[in-house]
Amino acid sequence: MRIDILTIHPGLLEGPFSESIIKRAQAKGCVEIVIHNIRDYAQNKHKQVDDYAFGGGAGMVMGIEAIDILIEKLKKERQYDEIIYTAPDGEQYHQKMANYFSTLENIIILCGHYKGIDQRIRDHLITREISIGDYVLTGGELAAAVLVDSVVRLLPGAMSDETSALTDSYQDNLLSPPVYTRPAEYKGWKVPDILLSGNTKEIEQWKLDQSFERTQRLRPDLLTDIKNE
Ligand code: ADE
């Protein structure tokens, strides 16, 4: 899979992709992540990519030209399955979208700008608009990093334990059960006896019960979603 990320703050994206699973997935060739600085495609001598909003209003708006030139250049090199724009007024992101994106060959992610981008970019170039939650970030970079992280970990070979992505919270609309490791007791804080019992069948049932209990308590909306599917 190839992911092209278009941003005016490339530095914000360097950290998340140079550590841990995402770093290894790139080294293993599961994914190619290419970060482009939109400013490099500005046609004016000050490399300015935003301008005042028509009709007034506070804040600058990111203009069409540099983004269009960059997207056109990329589209000439390969076919893109989705061109995603990250913004707080997009569709709410969830696990099933991550699953779908992980099946694609090439995607572009355009990182949003704090006061928005010219609507014509959204109308003519973007195929999906995604919000990672009902709160406002200073820009779409961190949202793009969340998207990439959630997609790349699903790619074949990205995780050392192939089954673990499938048992995640949300893959079956249930939160994960609690997990424990050694020591079995610390400061009098004990691991539940059942996990030390060796009774595999009962342990599996306990994990499922814990998942339901946690989901009911913390995210009852997920259980309603199951019924509605
Ligand atoms: N840009 C600013 N806030 C955002 C959000 N919640 N999701 C995606 N992109 C954003």
CSV table of C-alpha atoms and ligand atoms in Angstrom, one decimal:
chain,number,residue,atom,x,y,z
A,1,MET,CA,0.0,0.0,0.0
A,2,ARG,CA,1.1,3.6,-0.6
A,3,ILE,CA,0.0,6.6,1.4
A,4,ASP,CA,0.7,10.1,0.2
A,5,ILE,CA,0.2,12.8,2.9
A,6,LEU,CA,-0.2,16.4,1.9
A,7,THR,CA,0.5,19.0,4.6
A,8,ILE,CA,1.9,22.4,5.4
A,9,HIS,CA,3.5,21.0,8.6
A,10,PRO,CA,5.5,17.9,7.6
A,11,GLY,CA,7.4,18.1,10.9
A,12,LEU,CA,4.3,17.2,12.8
A,13,LEU,CA,4.2,13.8,11.0
A,14,GLU,CA,7.8,12.7,11.3
A,15,GLY,CA,7.6,11.3,14.8
A,16,PRO,CA,4.5,9.1,14.5
A,17,PHE,CA,5.9,7.2,11.5
A,18,SER,CA,9.4,6.7,12.7
A,19,GLU,CA,8.7,4.5,15.7
A,20,SER,CA,7.4,1.1,16.5
A,21,ILE,CA,5.0,-0.9,14.3
A,22,ILE,CA,4.6,1.8,11.6
A,23,LYS,CA,8.4,2.2,11.3
A,24,ARG,CA,8.8,-1.6,10.9
A,25,ALA,CA,5.9,-1.9,8.5
A,26,GLN,CA,7.7,0.6,6.2
A,27,ALA,CA,11.0,-1.2,6.6
A,28,LYS,CA,9.4,-4.5,5.7
A,29,GLY,CA,7.8,-2.9,2.6
A,30,CYS,CA,4.1,-3.4,3.8
A,31,VAL,CA,3.5,0.3,3.3
A,32,GLU,CA,5.2,3.3,1.7
A,33,ILE,CA,4.4,6.6,3.4
A,34,VAL,CA,5.4,9.7,1.5
A,35,ILE,CA,5.0,13.2,3.1
A,36,HIS,CA,4.6,16.2,0.7
A,37,ASN,CA,5.0,19.8,1.8
A,38,ILE,CA,2.2,21.7,0.0
A,39,ARG,CA,4.3,24.9,0.3
A,40,ASP,CA,6.8,23.4,-2.2
A,41,TYR,CA,4.0,23.7,-4.9
A,42,ALA,CA,3.1,27.3,-4.2
A,43,GLN,CA,3.5,29.4,-7.3
A,44,ASN,CA,4.3,32.8,-5.7
A,45,LYS,CA,7.7,33.9,-4.5
A,46,HIS,CA,6.7,33.9,-0.8
A,47,LYS,CA,5.5,30.3,-1.0
A,48,GLN,CA,2.2,31.5,0.6
A,49,VAL,CA,-0.5,28.9,0.4
A,50,ASP,CA,-3.4,30.6,2.3
A,51,ASP,CA,-5.3,33.8,1.7
A,52,TYR,CA,-8.1,36.0,3.2
A,53,ALA,CA,-11.6,34.5,3.0
A,54,PHE,CA,-14.0,35.9,0.4
A,55,GLY,CA,-16.9,37.5,2.3
A,56,GLY,CA,-14.7,38.2,5.4
A,57,GLY,CA,-14.4,36.2,8.6
A,58,ALA,CA,-11.5,35.6,10.9
A,59,GLY,CA,-8.6,33.4,9.7
A,60,MET,CA,-6.9,32.5,6.5
A,61,VAL,CA,-8.2,29.9,4.0
A,62,MET,CA,-5.9,27.4,2.2
A,63,GLY,CA,-6.0,28.1,-1.5
A,64,ILE,CA,-6.6,25.7,-4.4
A,65,GLU,CA,-3.6,26.1,-6.6
A,66,ALA,CA,-0.7,24.4,-4.8
A,67,ILE,CA,-2.9,21.5,-3.7
A,68,ASP,CA,-4.4,21.0,-7.1
A,69,ILE,CA,-0.9,21.0,-8.8
A,70,LEU,CA,0.3,18.5,-6.2
A,71,ILE,CA,-2.7,16.2,-6.5
A,72,GLU,CA,-2.6,16.3,-10.3
A,73,LYS,CA,1.1,15.4,-10.3
A,74,LEU,CA,0.4,12.4,-8.0
A,75,LYS,CA,-2.6,11.3,-10.1
A,76,LYS,CA,-0.4,11.2,-13.2
A,77,GLU,CA,2.0,8.8,-11.4
A,78,ARG,CA,-0.6,6.3,-10.2
A,79,GLN,CA,-4.3,5.7,-9.7
A,80,TYR,CA,-5.7,6.6,-6.2
A,81,ASP,CA,-8.5,4.7,-4.6
A,82,GLU,CA,-9.4,7.5,-2.2
A,83,ILE,CA,-8.4,11.1,-1.6
A,84,ILE,CA,-9.2,11.8,2.0
A,85,TYR,CA,-9.5,15.2,3.7
A,86,THR,CA,-9.2,15.3,7.5
A,87,ALA,CA,-11.5,17.9,9.1
A,88,PRO,CA,-13.7,18.2,12.2
A,89,ASP,CA,-16.7,18.5,9.9
A,90,GLY,CA,-16.1,15.2,8.2
A,91,GLU,CA,-17.7,11.8,8.6
A,92,GLN,CA,-16.9,10.2,12.0
A,93,TYR,CA,-14.0,7.8,11.7
A,94,HIS,CA,-14.4,4.2,13.0
A,95,GLN,CA,-12.8,0.8,12.8
A,96,LYS,CA,-14.8,-0.5,9.8
A,97,MET,CA,-13.4,2.5,7.8
A,98,ALA,CA,-9.9,1.6,8.9
A,99,ASN,CA,-10.5,-2.0,7.7
A,100,TYR,CA,-11.7,-0.7,4.3
A,101,PHE,CA,-8.8,1.7,3.9
A,102,SER,CA,-6.4,-1.2,4.7
A,103,THR,CA,-7.6,-3.0,1.6
A,104,LEU,CA,-6.7,-0.2,-0.8
A,105,GLU,CA,-3.7,0.2,-3.0
A,106,ASN,CA,-3.0,4.0,-3.0
A,107,ILE,CA,-4.5,6.7,-1.0
A,108,ILE,CA,-3.9,10.5,-0.5
A,109,ILE,CA,-4.6,12.2,2.8
A,110,LEU,CA,-4.8,16.0,2.7
A,111,CYS,CA,-4.4,17.4,6.1
A,112,GLY,CA,-6.9,20.1,7.0
A,113,HIS,CA,-6.0,23.7,7.9
A,114,TYR,CA,-7.3,25.4,11.0
A,115,LYS,CA,-9.7,27.7,9.3
A,116,GLY,CA,-10.4,25.4,6.4
A,117,ILE,CA,-9.6,25.0,2.8
A,118,ASP,CA,-11.3,26.5,-0.3
A,119,GLN,CA,-14.5,24.6,-0.6
A,120,ARG,CA,-13.8,23.9,-4.3
A,121,ILE,CA,-10.9,21.5,-3.3
A,122,ARG,CA,-13.5,19.5,-1.3
A,123,ASP,CA,-16.0,19.6,-4.1
A,124,HIS,CA,-13.7,18.6,-6.9
A,125,LEU,CA,-10.7,16.7,-5.6
A,126,ILE,CA,-11.7,15.0,-2.3
A,127,THR,CA,-13.5,11.7,-2.2
A,128,ARG,CA,-13.8,11.2,1.6
A,129,GLU,CA,-13.9,13.8,4.5
A,130,ILE,CA,-13.0,12.3,7.8
A,131,SER,CA,-13.2,13.6,11.4
A,132,ILE,CA,-11.5,11.6,14.2
A,133,GLY,CA,-13.9,12.9,16.8
A,134,ASP,CA,-16.1,15.7,18.0
A,135,TYR,CA,-13.3,18.1,19.1
A,136,VAL,CA,-11.2,20.6,17.1
A,137,LEU,CA,-7.5,20.1,16.5
A,138,THR,CA,-5.2,22.9,15.3
A,139,GLY,CA,-4.9,21.1,11.9
A,140,GLY,CA,-5.5,17.7,10.3
A,141,GLU,CA,-2.0,16.3,10.8
A,142,LEU,CA,-2.6,14.5,14.0
A,143,ALA,CA,-5.9,13.2,12.6
A,144,ALA,CA,-3.9,11.9,9.5
A,145,ALA,CA,-1.4,10.2,11.8
A,146,VAL,CA,-4.3,8.5,13.7
A,147,LEU,CA,-5.7,7.3,10.3
A,148,VAL,CA,-2.4,6.0,9.1
A,149,ASP,CA,-1.6,4.2,12.3
A,150,SER,CA,-5.0,2.5,12.5
A,151,VAL,CA,-4.7,1.4,8.8
A,152,VAL,CA,-1.1,0.3,8.7
A,153,ARG,CA,-1.3,-2.0,11.7
A,154,LEU,CA,-4.0,-4.0,9.8
A,155,LEU,CA,-1.7,-4.6,6.8
A,156,PRO,CA,-0.5,-8.2,6.3
A,157,GLY,CA,2.9,-8.5,7.9
A,158,ALA,CA,2.8,-5.2,9.9
A,159,MET,CA,2.2,-6.9,13.2
A,160,SER,CA,4.3,-9.7,14.5
A,161,ASP,CA,1.2,-11.5,16.0
A,162,GLU,CA,-1.0,-11.9,13.0
A,163,THR,CA,-4.1,-12.5,15.0
A,164,SER,CA,-3.9,-9.6,17.4
A,165,ALA,CA,-5.4,-7.0,15.1
A,166,LEU,CA,-8.5,-9.2,14.8
A,167,THR,CA,-9.0,-9.4,18.5
A,168,ASP,CA,-8.9,-5.6,19.0
A,169,SER,CA,-11.5,-3.7,20.8
A,170,TYR,CA,-14.1,-2.6,18.2
A,171,GLN,CA,-13.5,-5.4,15.7
A,172,ASP,CA,-16.5,-7.1,17.2
A,173,ASN,CA,-18.1,-4.0,18.7
A,174,LEU,CA,-16.9,-5.1,22.2
A,175,LEU,CA,-14.2,-3.4,24.3
A,176,SER,CA,-11.3,-5.7,25.1
A,177,PRO,CA,-11.2,-7.6,28.4
A,178,PRO,CA,-8.5,-6.5,31.0
A,179,VAL,CA,-5.1,-8.1,30.7
A,180,TYR,CA,-2.5,-9.0,33.3
A,181,THR,CA,1.2,-10.1,33.5
A,182,ARG,CA,3.6,-11.2,36.2
A,183,PRO,CA,3.9,-10.9,39.1
A,184,ALA,CA,0.6,-12.6,40.1
A,185,GLU,CA,0.5,-10.4,43.2
A,186,TYR,CA,2.0,-6.9,43.7
A,187,LYS,CA,1.5,-4.8,46.9
A,188,GLY,CA,-1.5,-7.1,47.6
A,189,TRP,CA,-3.1,-6.3,44.2
A,190,LYS,CA,-4.0,-9.7,42.8
A,191,VAL,CA,-4.6,-11.1,39.3
A,192,PRO,CA,-8.1,-12.7,39.1
A,193,ASP,CA,-7.8,-16.4,40.2
A,194,ILE,CA,-9.5,-17.6,37.0
A,195,LEU,CA,-6.6,-16.5,34.8
A,196,LEU,CA,-4.2,-18.6,36.9
A,197,SER,CA,-6.5,-21.7,36.8
A,198,GLY,CA,-5.3,-23.1,33.5
A,199,ASN,CA,-8.9,-23.9,32.6
A,200,THR,CA,-8.9,-22.5,29.0
A,201,LYS,CA,-12.7,-22.8,28.4
A,202,GLU,CA,-13.6,-21.0,31.6
A,203,ILE,CA,-10.9,-18.3,30.9
A,204,GLU,CA,-12.4,-17.6,27.5
A,205,GLN,CA,-15.9,-17.3,29.0
A,206,TRP,CA,-14.5,-15.0,31.7
A,207,LYS,CA,-12.9,-12.8,29.0
A,208,LEU,CA,-16.1,-12.6,27.0
A,209,ASP,CA,-18.1,-11.7,30.2
A,210,GLN,CA,-15.6,-9.0,31.1
A,211,SER,CA,-15.8,-7.6,27.5
A,212,PHE,CA,-19.6,-7.4,27.7
A,213,GLU,CA,-19.5,-5.9,31.2
A,214,ARG,CA,-17.0,-3.2,30.2
A,215,THR,CA,-18.9,-2.4,27.0
A,216,GLN,CA,-22.2,-2.2,28.8
A,217,ARG,CA,-20.7,0.1,31.4
A,218,LEU,CA,-18.5,2.4,29.3
A,219,ARG,CA,-19.9,2.2,25.7
A,220,PRO,CA,-23.5,0.9,25.8
A,221,ASP,CA,-24.0,2.5,22.3
A,222,LEU,CA,-21.7,-0.2,20.8
A,223,LEU,CA,-24.1,-2.9,22.0
A,224,THR,CA,-27.0,-1.1,20.4
A,225,ASP,CA,-25.0,-0.9,17.2
A,226,ILE,CA,-24.7,-4.8,17.2
A,227,LYS,CA,-28.5,-5.1,17.4
A,228,ASN,CA,-28.9,-2.6,14.5
A,229,GLU,CA,-26.4,-4.2,12.2
B,1,ADE,N1,-8.8,18.8,12.1
B,1,ADE,C1,-9.2,19.5,13.2
B,1,ADE,N2,-9.9,18.8,14.0
B,1,ADE,C2,-10.1,17.6,13.4
B,1,ADE,C3,-10.8,16.4,13.8
B,1,ADE,N3,-11.5,16.3,14.9
B,1,ADE,N4,-10.7,15.3,13.0
B,1,ADE,C4,-10.0,15.4,11.8
B,1,ADE,N5,-9.4,16.5,11.4
B,1,ADE,C5,-9.4,17.6,12.2
